[in-house]
Amino acid sequence: MAMIYYSLLRKTKTFIFFRSHHQLQFHTSSISSSSSSTQTQKPLFSSPSTQNHSSSLIVNQILTAILENRSFDSELSSSFPNPQWTVGTVCEVLRSIPRYFFQSCESIGRQKGFRHRTPLKQRILKQESEHIEKGIHVLGPGAYRDPMKVKLGLDKALEFYYWVETQFGFSHTEITCREMSIVLAKGNRLNVLWDFLKEMERKSNGLLVTTTTVTCLIKVLGEEGLVNEALAAFYRMKQLHCRPDVYAYNTIIGALCRVGKFRKARFLLEQMELPGFRCPPDTFTYTIFISFYCKYSLQTSCKKAIRRRLWEANHMFRHMIFKGFTPDVVTYNCLIDGCCKTYRIERALELFDDMLKKCCVPNRITYNSFIRYYSAVNEIDKAVEMMRKMKLMNHGKPTTSSYTPIIHALCEAGRVLEARDFLVELVDGGSFPREYTAKLVRDALKSTGETVFEDELWRKIEEGIKIRYNQVMQVKPMMKQILPSA
C-alpha cells in the first residue's frame, strides 16, 4: 500500500508518492495555467525565518526541482530570469534538505530536544548499512530513514551548491560552506565531507573553512551519534589550518560525554588544565561534565552506579571551585536537578542555599526541579510553597512546566478543586496547559460531580493548545500521512 505525503498549496496541489520506499514519483496538477499564478502561490516549504516573499518563492522552486529530480544545469537556470541569490536564500535551501529528506513522520522521537529520547550510542555506519540491506530495523538517529530520499537530498544539495556558483556567479561565504558541510554530516556522507572541506580550504586559502565551521561539524556529528568521527574532525583541524579554541574543546567534550566516553573527555580536560595551555577551560567546560554525570546517573537503576555518578558530579563541582571558577546558575541547575531526580533533597537544598549566599540568582528552572521532586513524593504543599516563593522573590514567572507537576499530583491525591484552581490560575497568567493536563482535570471534575470549566475558559484553553501545536509543527515539521484514494 502506497504512502502519500502531501502538501497543499493555495493554487497548486502537489503530491509526492513514495511507493515501497524505493520509487519516487512527483506529480503536479495546476489549477491555474496562467504565469501569474506561480507568483502568487503560497510557499510550499515556508519558514518563519524567511521574511522576503521573493526569496521564499526561489526556495520553493529549488526544492520542487529537487523533488522532481531535475538536473541543475543551464536549462534550469533559465527558469530564474532575475534571481536574487543571497546568503540567506542559499542557506535556507540547504537547511531545508535535512528537514524534508533525512526525516520521516516516524522519526519524531529522535528529533532535537525531544523529551523521551533513548540514550545516544556510538553508531557504526557500515553495520547500519548491512542491516538496512538485510531488512533489519535500525535504531538511533538513523532509524526510519529512507536511503533513497537521503541519497537524493545529498546529491542535489551538492549539485545546487556548485550550480549557484557556476551559473550565477554567486560567491560562497563561510556561512554557506558551513551549511553545506552540515548537510553532508547529517546525511552521514563523511568521505565526501572531508574532500569537500579540503577543496574549499584549497580554493579560498582558509577563508571558507574556519574554526567555527569545524566546531559546528563536531557538534552535528556528536548529535548524530558519530562521536569517533567528531573526534577525528577535531584532530583534523590542523590539516585544515584551523586552530581549536575553547569552544571547539567544549563541543568535543560534550560529544564524548553524550555517549559516556568520560575518560577521553577527562583527558582533553587535563590537557586544557596544563599550565600555559593556549585554551584553558572555562565555567562551561566543567558544567558539561556535571550535567552529563547527572544525566547518566538517571539512565541506570543500579544504586551503586547512581551513587558513583553523583559523587563524580559533586567532585567536579568542588574541583571547579578549587581551580578558581565561580559556578553560574546553569552549573547549579544541573547539579540540583540531578540531586532532586535521585532523591537527594538535602544536598539539593544545600546547593540552593549556597546559590543565595554567593548572590547567584536562581531562575525558574531551579525552582521547577524542587517542584517536580515535591510533587513526585506527594509533598504538594511544599511544591506550592516553592512556586509561591519563586513569584515572591521575583526569580521567575511560573509557566506550564511549573504548574503541571502540581496539578497532576493534586489530581492523584483527590484534591480536584485545588487542581482546577491552579489550572485557572495558569490560564490567567498567560500560559496554557498541555492537552493531557486539561483533559485530566476535566475528567477528574466529571468523576467527582463537580462543576466543569466554563465554556469561555475551555475555548480559551483549546485555542492555546492549538497555538502551541502550530508552533511545534514549525520547529518539527512532519508531512501528513494519509491512505491512498481508492
Coordinates of C-alpha atoms in Angstrom, one line a residue:
M1 CA 0.0 0.0 0.0
A2 CA 1.4 3.3 -1.0
M3 CA 2.0 6.1 1.4
I4 CA 1.1 9.6 0.2
Y5 CA 2.9 12.6 1.6
Y6 CA 1.3 15.7 0.5
S7 CA 1.4 19.5 0.8
L8 CA -1.5 21.7 -0.2
L9 CA -0.8 25.0 -1.9
R10 CA -3.3 27.8 -2.3
K11 CA -3.4 27.5 -6.1
T12 CA -1.3 24.4 -6.8
K13 CA -1.8 20.9 -5.5
T14 CA 1.5 18.9 -5.1
F15 CA 1.6 15.2 -4.3
I16 CA 4.7 13.2 -3.6
F17 CA 4.4 9.5 -3.9
F18 CA 6.7 7.1 -2.2
R19 CA 6.0 3.5 -3.2
S20 CA 7.6 0.8 -1.2
H21 CA 10.2 3.4 -0.1
H22 CA 12.1 2.9 -3.3
Q23 CA 10.2 4.6 -6.2
L24 CA 9.9 8.4 -6.1
Q25 CA 7.3 10.0 -8.3
F26 CA 6.3 13.6 -8.4
H27 CA 3.0 14.9 -9.9
T28 CA 1.8 18.4 -10.0
S29 CA -1.7 19.3 -11.1
S30 CA -2.1 23.1 -11.7
I31 CA -5.4 24.6 -11.1
S32 CA -4.5 27.9 -12.9
S33 CA -2.3 27.8 -16.1
S34 CA -1.5 31.5 -16.1
S35 CA 2.0 32.6 -15.5
S36 CA 0.9 35.0 -12.7
S37 CA -0.3 32.1 -10.6
T38 CA 3.2 31.0 -9.8
Q39 CA 4.0 34.4 -8.4
T40 CA 1.0 34.5 -6.0
Q41 CA 1.1 30.9 -4.8
K42 CA 1.6 30.1 -1.2
P43 CA 5.1 28.8 -0.3
L44 CA 5.4 25.1 -0.4
F45 CA 8.1 24.9 2.3
S46 CA 7.6 28.0 4.4
S47 CA 9.8 29.0 7.2
P48 CA 9.2 31.6 9.9
S49 CA 12.7 33.0 9.3
T50 CA 12.1 33.8 5.6
Q51 CA 10.9 37.4 5.5
N52 CA 11.3 38.1 1.8
H53 CA 8.5 36.7 -0.3
S54 CA 10.6 36.6 -3.5
S55 CA 13.3 34.7 -1.6
S56 CA 10.6 32.2 -0.4
L57 CA 9.5 31.6 -4.0
I58 CA 13.0 30.9 -5.1
V59 CA 13.5 28.4 -2.2
N60 CA 10.2 26.7 -3.1
Q61 CA 11.2 26.4 -6.8
I62 CA 14.5 24.9 -5.9
L63 CA 13.0 22.3 -3.6
T64 CA 10.4 21.5 -6.2
A65 CA 13.2 20.9 -8.7
I66 CA 14.9 18.6 -6.2
L67 CA 11.7 16.6 -5.6
E68 CA 11.3 16.2 -9.4
N69 CA 15.0 15.1 -9.6
R70 CA 15.8 17.7 -12.2
S71 CA 19.4 18.3 -13.2
F72 CA 20.9 21.6 -12.1
D73 CA 22.1 22.9 -15.4
S74 CA 21.7 25.8 -17.8
E75 CA 18.2 24.8 -18.7
L76 CA 17.1 25.0 -15.1
S77 CA 18.9 28.3 -14.6
S78 CA 16.9 29.8 -17.5
S79 CA 13.8 29.5 -15.4
F80 CA 15.3 32.0 -13.0
P81 CA 15.5 35.2 -15.1
N82 CA 16.5 37.6 -12.3
P83 CA 17.2 35.6 -9.2
Q84 CA 18.2 37.4 -6.0
W85 CA 20.7 35.0 -4.7
T86 CA 21.7 36.0 -1.2
V87 CA 23.5 34.1 1.6
G88 CA 20.2 33.8 3.4
T89 CA 18.4 32.2 0.4
V90 CA 21.2 29.7 -0.3
C91 CA 21.4 28.8 3.4
E92 CA 17.6 28.3 3.6
V93 CA 17.7 25.8 0.7
L94 CA 20.5 23.9 2.3
R95 CA 18.8 23.9 5.8
S96 CA 15.5 22.6 4.2
I97 CA 17.1 19.5 2.7
P98 CA 17.8 17.6 6.1
R99 CA 14.4 18.7 7.3
Y100 CA 12.5 17.2 4.5
F101 CA 14.7 14.4 3.1
F102 CA 16.5 13.0 6.1
Q103 CA 13.5 12.5 8.4
S104 CA 10.1 10.8 8.2
C105 CA 7.0 11.2 10.2
E106 CA 8.0 8.2 12.3
S107 CA 11.4 9.7 13.3
I108 CA 9.9 12.5 15.5
G109 CA 11.1 10.7 18.7
R110 CA 14.7 11.3 17.8
Q111 CA 14.4 15.0 16.8
K112 CA 16.5 17.5 18.7
G113 CA 15.1 18.5 22.1
F114 CA 12.6 15.6 22.2
R115 CA 11.8 14.6 25.8
H116 CA 11.6 10.8 25.6
R117 CA 14.7 10.1 23.5
T118 CA 16.8 7.0 24.3
P119 CA 20.4 7.4 25.4
L120 CA 22.7 8.1 22.4
K121 CA 25.3 5.5 21.5
Q122 CA 28.3 5.4 19.1
R123 CA 27.0 4.5 15.6
I124 CA 28.7 2.2 13.2
L125 CA 27.7 3.2 9.7
K126 CA 28.9 0.1 7.9
Q127 CA 26.9 -2.1 10.3
E128 CA 23.8 0.0 9.8
S129 CA 24.1 -0.2 6.0
E130 CA 24.4 -4.0 6.3
H131 CA 21.3 -4.1 8.5
I132 CA 19.3 -2.0 6.0
E133 CA 20.2 -4.3 3.2
K134 CA 19.1 -7.4 5.2
G135 CA 15.9 -5.7 6.3
I136 CA 16.9 -5.4 9.9
H137 CA 15.4 -2.4 11.8
V138 CA 18.0 0.2 12.7
L139 CA 17.7 2.2 15.9
G140 CA 19.1 5.6 16.9
P141 CA 19.4 8.7 14.7
G142 CA 19.5 6.6 11.6
A143 CA 16.1 5.0 12.3
Y144 CA 13.2 5.3 9.8
R145 CA 15.5 6.9 7.2
D146 CA 14.7 6.2 3.6
P147 CA 18.1 5.7 1.9
M148 CA 16.7 6.7 -1.5
K149 CA 15.5 10.1 -0.1
V150 CA 18.8 10.7 1.8
K151 CA 20.8 10.0 -1.4
L152 CA 18.6 12.3 -3.4
G153 CA 18.9 15.1 -0.9
L154 CA 22.7 14.8 -0.6
D155 CA 23.3 14.6 -4.4
K156 CA 21.0 17.5 -5.1
A157 CA 22.5 19.6 -2.3
L158 CA 26.0 19.3 -3.8
E159 CA 24.6 20.0 -7.3
F160 CA 22.8 23.1 -6.1
Y161 CA 25.9 24.3 -4.2
Y162 CA 28.1 24.3 -7.3
W163 CA 25.3 25.3 -9.7
V164 CA 24.7 28.6 -7.9
E165 CA 28.4 29.3 -8.2
T166 CA 28.9 28.4 -11.8
Q167 CA 25.6 29.5 -13.4
F168 CA 25.0 32.8 -11.5
G169 CA 28.5 33.7 -10.2
F170 CA 27.5 33.5 -6.6
S171 CA 30.4 33.8 -4.3
H172 CA 30.1 31.4 -1.4
T173 CA 30.9 32.6 2.1
E174 CA 32.0 30.9 5.3
I175 CA 28.3 30.6 6.2
T176 CA 27.2 28.8 3.0
C177 CA 30.2 26.5 3.2
R178 CA 29.3 25.7 6.8
E179 CA 25.7 24.9 5.9
M180 CA 26.8 22.6 3.0
S181 CA 29.1 20.8 5.4
I182 CA 26.3 20.3 7.9
V183 CA 24.1 18.7 5.2
L184 CA 26.8 16.2 4.4
A185 CA 27.4 15.5 8.1
K186 CA 23.7 14.9 8.8
G187 CA 23.5 12.7 5.7
N188 CA 26.5 10.7 7.1
R189 CA 28.5 11.1 3.8
L190 CA 31.7 11.6 5.6
N191 CA 34.2 10.8 2.8
V192 CA 32.6 13.4 0.6
L193 CA 32.6 15.8 3.6
W194 CA 36.4 15.6 4.1
D195 CA 37.0 16.0 0.4
F196 CA 34.7 19.0 0.2
L197 CA 36.4 20.7 3.2
K198 CA 39.8 20.2 1.6
E199 CA 38.6 21.6 -1.7
M200 CA 37.1 24.6 -0.1
E201 CA 40.2 25.2 2.0
R202 CA 42.4 25.0 -1.0
K203 CA 40.3 27.3 -3.1
S204 CA 39.8 30.0 -0.5
N205 CA 43.2 29.8 1.4
G206 CA 41.4 29.3 4.7
L207 CA 38.6 31.9 4.2
L208 CA 35.7 29.4 3.8
V209 CA 36.8 26.7 6.3
T210 CA 37.3 28.3 9.7
T211 CA 37.4 27.1 13.3
T212 CA 33.7 27.9 13.6
T213 CA 32.9 25.7 10.7
V214 CA 34.7 22.7 12.1
T215 CA 33.2 23.3 15.6
C216 CA 29.7 23.2 14.1
L217 CA 30.6 19.9 12.3
I218 CA 31.8 18.4 15.6
K219 CA 28.5 19.4 17.2
V220 CA 26.4 17.9 14.4
L221 CA 28.4 14.7 14.3
G222 CA 28.1 14.4 18.1
E223 CA 24.3 14.8 17.9
E224 CA 24.2 12.2 15.1
G225 CA 26.0 9.6 17.3
L226 CA 29.2 9.7 15.2
V227 CA 31.5 10.6 18.1
N228 CA 34.6 8.9 16.8
E229 CA 34.1 10.9 13.6
A230 CA 33.7 14.1 15.6
L231 CA 36.9 13.4 17.4
A232 CA 38.6 12.8 14.1
A233 CA 37.3 16.1 12.8
F234 CA 38.7 17.8 15.9
Y235 CA 42.2 16.4 15.3
R236 CA 41.9 17.3 11.6
M237 CA 41.6 21.0 12.4
K238 CA 45.3 21.4 12.0
Q239 CA 45.2 19.9 8.5
L240 CA 42.6 22.5 7.6
H241 CA 44.8 25.2 9.1
C242 CA 42.3 25.9 11.9
R243 CA 43.3 26.4 15.5
P244 CA 41.0 24.9 18.1
D245 CA 39.7 27.3 20.7
V246 CA 37.8 26.7 24.0
Y247 CA 34.5 26.4 22.1
A248 CA 35.9 23.6 20.0
Y249 CA 37.2 21.8 23.1
N250 CA 33.8 22.2 24.9
T251 CA 32.0 20.9 21.9
I252 CA 34.0 17.7 21.5
I253 CA 34.0 17.2 25.3
G254 CA 30.2 17.4 25.2
A255 CA 30.0 15.0 22.3
L256 CA 32.2 12.5 24.2
C257 CA 30.2 12.8 27.4
R258 CA 27.0 12.4 25.5
V259 CA 27.8 8.7 24.6
G260 CA 29.5 8.1 28.0
K261 CA 33.2 8.3 27.0
F262 CA 34.2 10.2 30.1
R263 CA 37.8 9.0 30.1
K264 CA 38.6 10.6 26.7
A265 CA 36.7 13.8 27.8
R266 CA 38.8 13.9 31.0
F267 CA 41.9 13.5 29.0
L268 CA 41.1 16.6 27.0
L269 CA 40.2 18.5 30.2
E270 CA 43.6 17.6 31.7
Q271 CA 45.2 19.0 28.6
M272 CA 43.3 22.2 29.0
E273 CA 44.3 22.5 32.6
L274 CA 48.0 22.3 31.9
P275 CA 49.9 25.5 32.9
G276 CA 50.3 27.8 30.0
F277 CA 48.0 25.9 27.7
R278 CA 46.6 28.1 24.9
C279 CA 42.9 27.1 25.6
P280 CA 42.3 27.0 29.3
P281 CA 38.9 25.7 30.5
D282 CA 36.1 27.9 31.5
T283 CA 33.0 27.5 33.6
F284 CA 31.0 25.9 30.8
T285 CA 33.7 23.2 30.5
Y286 CA 33.1 21.9 34.0
T287 CA 29.3 22.4 33.6
I288 CA 29.3 19.9 30.7
F289 CA 30.9 17.2 32.9
I290 CA 28.5 17.9 35.8
S291 CA 25.4 17.9 33.5
F292 CA 26.3 14.6 31.9
Y293 CA 27.4 12.9 35.1
C294 CA 23.9 13.7 36.5
K295 CA 22.2 12.6 33.3
Y296 CA 24.0 9.2 33.2
S297 CA 23.1 8.6 36.8
L298 CA 19.4 8.7 35.8
Q299 CA 19.9 6.1 33.0
T300 CA 20.5 3.2 35.3
S301 CA 18.6 1.5 38.0
C302 CA 21.8 0.4 39.8
K303 CA 22.1 2.3 43.1
K304 CA 25.9 1.9 43.1
A305 CA 26.2 3.4 39.6
I306 CA 23.9 6.3 40.6
R307 CA 26.0 6.9 43.7
R308 CA 29.2 6.8 41.7
R309 CA 28.0 9.3 39.0
L310 CA 26.6 11.7 41.6
W311 CA 29.8 11.6 43.5
E312 CA 31.7 12.4 40.3
A313 CA 29.4 15.3 39.6
N314 CA 29.9 16.7 43.1
H315 CA 33.6 16.1 42.9
M316 CA 33.8 18.0 39.6
F317 CA 31.8 20.8 41.2
R318 CA 34.3 21.1 44.1
H319 CA 37.3 20.7 41.7
M320 CA 35.9 23.6 39.7
I321 CA 35.7 25.9 42.7
F322 CA 39.3 24.8 43.7
K323 CA 40.5 25.9 40.3
G324 CA 39.1 29.3 40.9
F325 CA 36.0 29.2 38.8
T326 CA 32.7 30.6 40.1
P327 CA 29.7 28.3 39.3
D328 CA 26.9 30.1 37.5
V329 CA 23.1 29.4 37.6
V330 CA 23.4 26.7 34.8
T331 CA 26.0 24.8 36.8
Y332 CA 23.8 24.9 40.0
N333 CA 20.7 23.9 38.0
C334 CA 22.4 20.8 36.5
L335 CA 23.6 19.6 39.9
I336 CA 20.3 20.5 41.7
D337 CA 18.2 18.7 39.1
G338 CA 20.4 15.6 39.3
C339 CA 20.1 15.6 43.1
C340 CA 16.3 16.1 43.0
K341 CA 15.8 13.3 40.5
T342 CA 17.9 10.9 42.6
Y343 CA 16.0 11.8 45.8
R344 CA 18.9 13.6 47.4
I345 CA 16.9 16.6 48.5
E346 CA 19.2 17.6 51.4
R347 CA 22.1 18.1 49.0
A348 CA 19.9 20.0 46.6
L349 CA 18.7 22.4 49.4
E350 CA 22.3 22.8 50.4
L351 CA 23.2 23.9 46.9
F352 CA 20.2 26.2 46.8
D353 CA 21.3 28.0 49.9
D354 CA 24.8 28.2 48.6
M355 CA 23.4 29.9 45.5
L356 CA 21.7 32.6 47.6
K357 CA 24.8 33.1 49.7
K358 CA 27.0 33.7 46.6
C359 CA 24.5 36.1 45.1
C360 CA 23.8 33.7 42.2
V361 CA 20.1 34.3 41.5
P362 CA 18.1 31.2 40.8
N363 CA 15.7 31.1 37.9
R364 CA 12.5 29.2 37.0
I365 CA 14.5 26.0 36.1
T366 CA 15.9 25.9 39.6
Y367 CA 12.5 26.1 41.3
N368 CA 11.0 23.6 38.8
S369 CA 13.5 20.9 39.9
F370 CA 12.2 21.3 43.5
I371 CA 8.6 21.5 42.4
R372 CA 8.9 18.2 40.4
Y373 CA 10.5 16.5 43.3
Y374 CA 8.0 17.5 45.9
S375 CA 5.1 16.6 43.6
A376 CA 6.6 13.2 42.9
V377 CA 6.9 12.4 46.6
N378 CA 3.4 13.7 47.3
E379 CA 4.6 16.7 49.3
I380 CA 2.3 19.0 47.3
D381 CA 2.2 21.8 49.9
K382 CA 6.0 22.2 49.7
A383 CA 5.8 22.3 46.0
V384 CA 3.2 25.0 46.1
E385 CA 5.3 26.9 48.7
M386 CA 8.3 26.7 46.4
M387 CA 6.3 28.1 43.5
R388 CA 5.0 31.0 45.6
K389 CA 8.5 31.7 46.8
M390 CA 9.7 32.0 43.2
K391 CA 7.0 34.6 42.5
L392 CA 7.6 36.4 45.8
M393 CA 11.4 36.6 45.3
N394 CA 10.9 37.7 41.6
H395 CA 13.1 34.8 40.5
G396 CA 10.9 33.9 37.5
K397 CA 7.3 33.6 36.3
P398 CA 5.7 30.2 36.7
T399 CA 4.7 28.6 33.4
T400 CA 3.2 25.4 32.2
S401 CA 6.2 23.4 33.3
S402 CA 5.8 24.8 36.9
Y403 CA 2.1 24.2 37.2
T404 CA 1.8 20.8 35.5
P405 CA 3.5 18.6 38.2
I406 CA 1.4 20.3 40.9
I407 CA -1.8 19.8 39.0
H408 CA -1.1 16.1 38.3
A409 CA -0.2 15.5 42.0
L410 CA -3.4 17.2 43.2
C411 CA -5.5 15.0 40.8
E412 CA -3.8 11.9 42.0
A413 CA -4.3 12.9 45.7
G414 CA -8.0 13.6 45.0
R415 CA -7.8 17.3 45.5
V416 CA -9.6 18.1 42.3
L417 CA -10.9 21.5 43.2
E418 CA -7.4 22.8 44.0
A419 CA -6.2 21.3 40.7
R420 CA -9.0 23.3 38.9
D421 CA -8.0 26.5 40.7
F422 CA -4.3 26.1 39.7
L423 CA -5.4 25.4 36.1
V424 CA -7.4 28.6 36.0
E425 CA -4.5 30.5 37.6
L426 CA -2.2 29.1 34.9
V427 CA -4.5 30.3 32.1
D428 CA -5.0 33.7 33.8
G429 CA -1.2 34.1 33.9
G430 CA -1.0 33.9 30.1
S431 CA 0.1 30.3 29.8
F432 CA -1.8 27.3 28.6
P433 CA -1.8 23.7 29.9
R434 CA -0.9 20.7 27.8
E435 CA -3.8 18.7 26.3
Y436 CA -3.3 15.8 28.6
T437 CA -3.4 18.0 31.7
A438 CA -6.5 19.8 30.7
K439 CA -8.4 16.6 29.9
L440 CA -7.1 15.1 33.2
V441 CA -8.6 17.9 35.3
R442 CA -11.8 17.9 33.3
D443 CA -12.3 14.1 33.6
A444 CA -11.5 14.3 37.4
L445 CA -14.1 17.0 37.9
K446 CA -16.7 15.0 36.0
S447 CA -16.0 11.9 38.0
T448 CA -16.5 13.7 41.3
G449 CA -19.6 15.5 40.1
E450 CA -18.0 19.0 40.5
T451 CA -18.6 21.9 38.1
V452 CA -16.6 21.7 35.0
F453 CA -14.9 24.7 33.3
E454 CA -16.9 27.4 31.8
D455 CA -17.3 27.4 28.0
E456 CA -15.3 30.5 27.6
L457 CA -12.4 29.2 29.7
W458 CA -12.4 25.9 27.9
R459 CA -12.5 27.6 24.5
K460 CA -9.5 29.7 25.6
I461 CA -7.6 26.5 26.6
E462 CA -8.3 24.8 23.3
E463 CA -7.1 27.9 21.4
G464 CA -3.9 27.9 23.4
I465 CA -3.3 24.2 22.8
K466 CA -3.8 24.8 19.0
I467 CA -1.3 27.7 19.1
R468 CA 1.3 25.5 20.8
Y469 CA 0.7 22.7 18.3
N470 CA 1.3 25.1 15.4
Q471 CA 4.5 26.4 17.0
V472 CA 5.8 22.9 17.4
M473 CA 4.9 22.0 13.8
Q474 CA 7.1 24.9 12.6
V475 CA 10.1 23.6 14.6
K476 CA 9.5 19.9 14.0
P477 CA 7.8 19.7 10.5
M478 CA 6.0 16.5 9.6
M479 CA 4.5 15.5 6.3
K480 CA 1.0 14.2 7.0
Q481 CA 0.4 10.5 6.1
I482 CA -2.8 9.5 4.5
L483 CA -4.2 6.4 2.8
P484 CA -4.4 6.5 -1.0
S485 CA -7.7 7.0 -2.5
A486 CA -9.4 4.0 -4.0

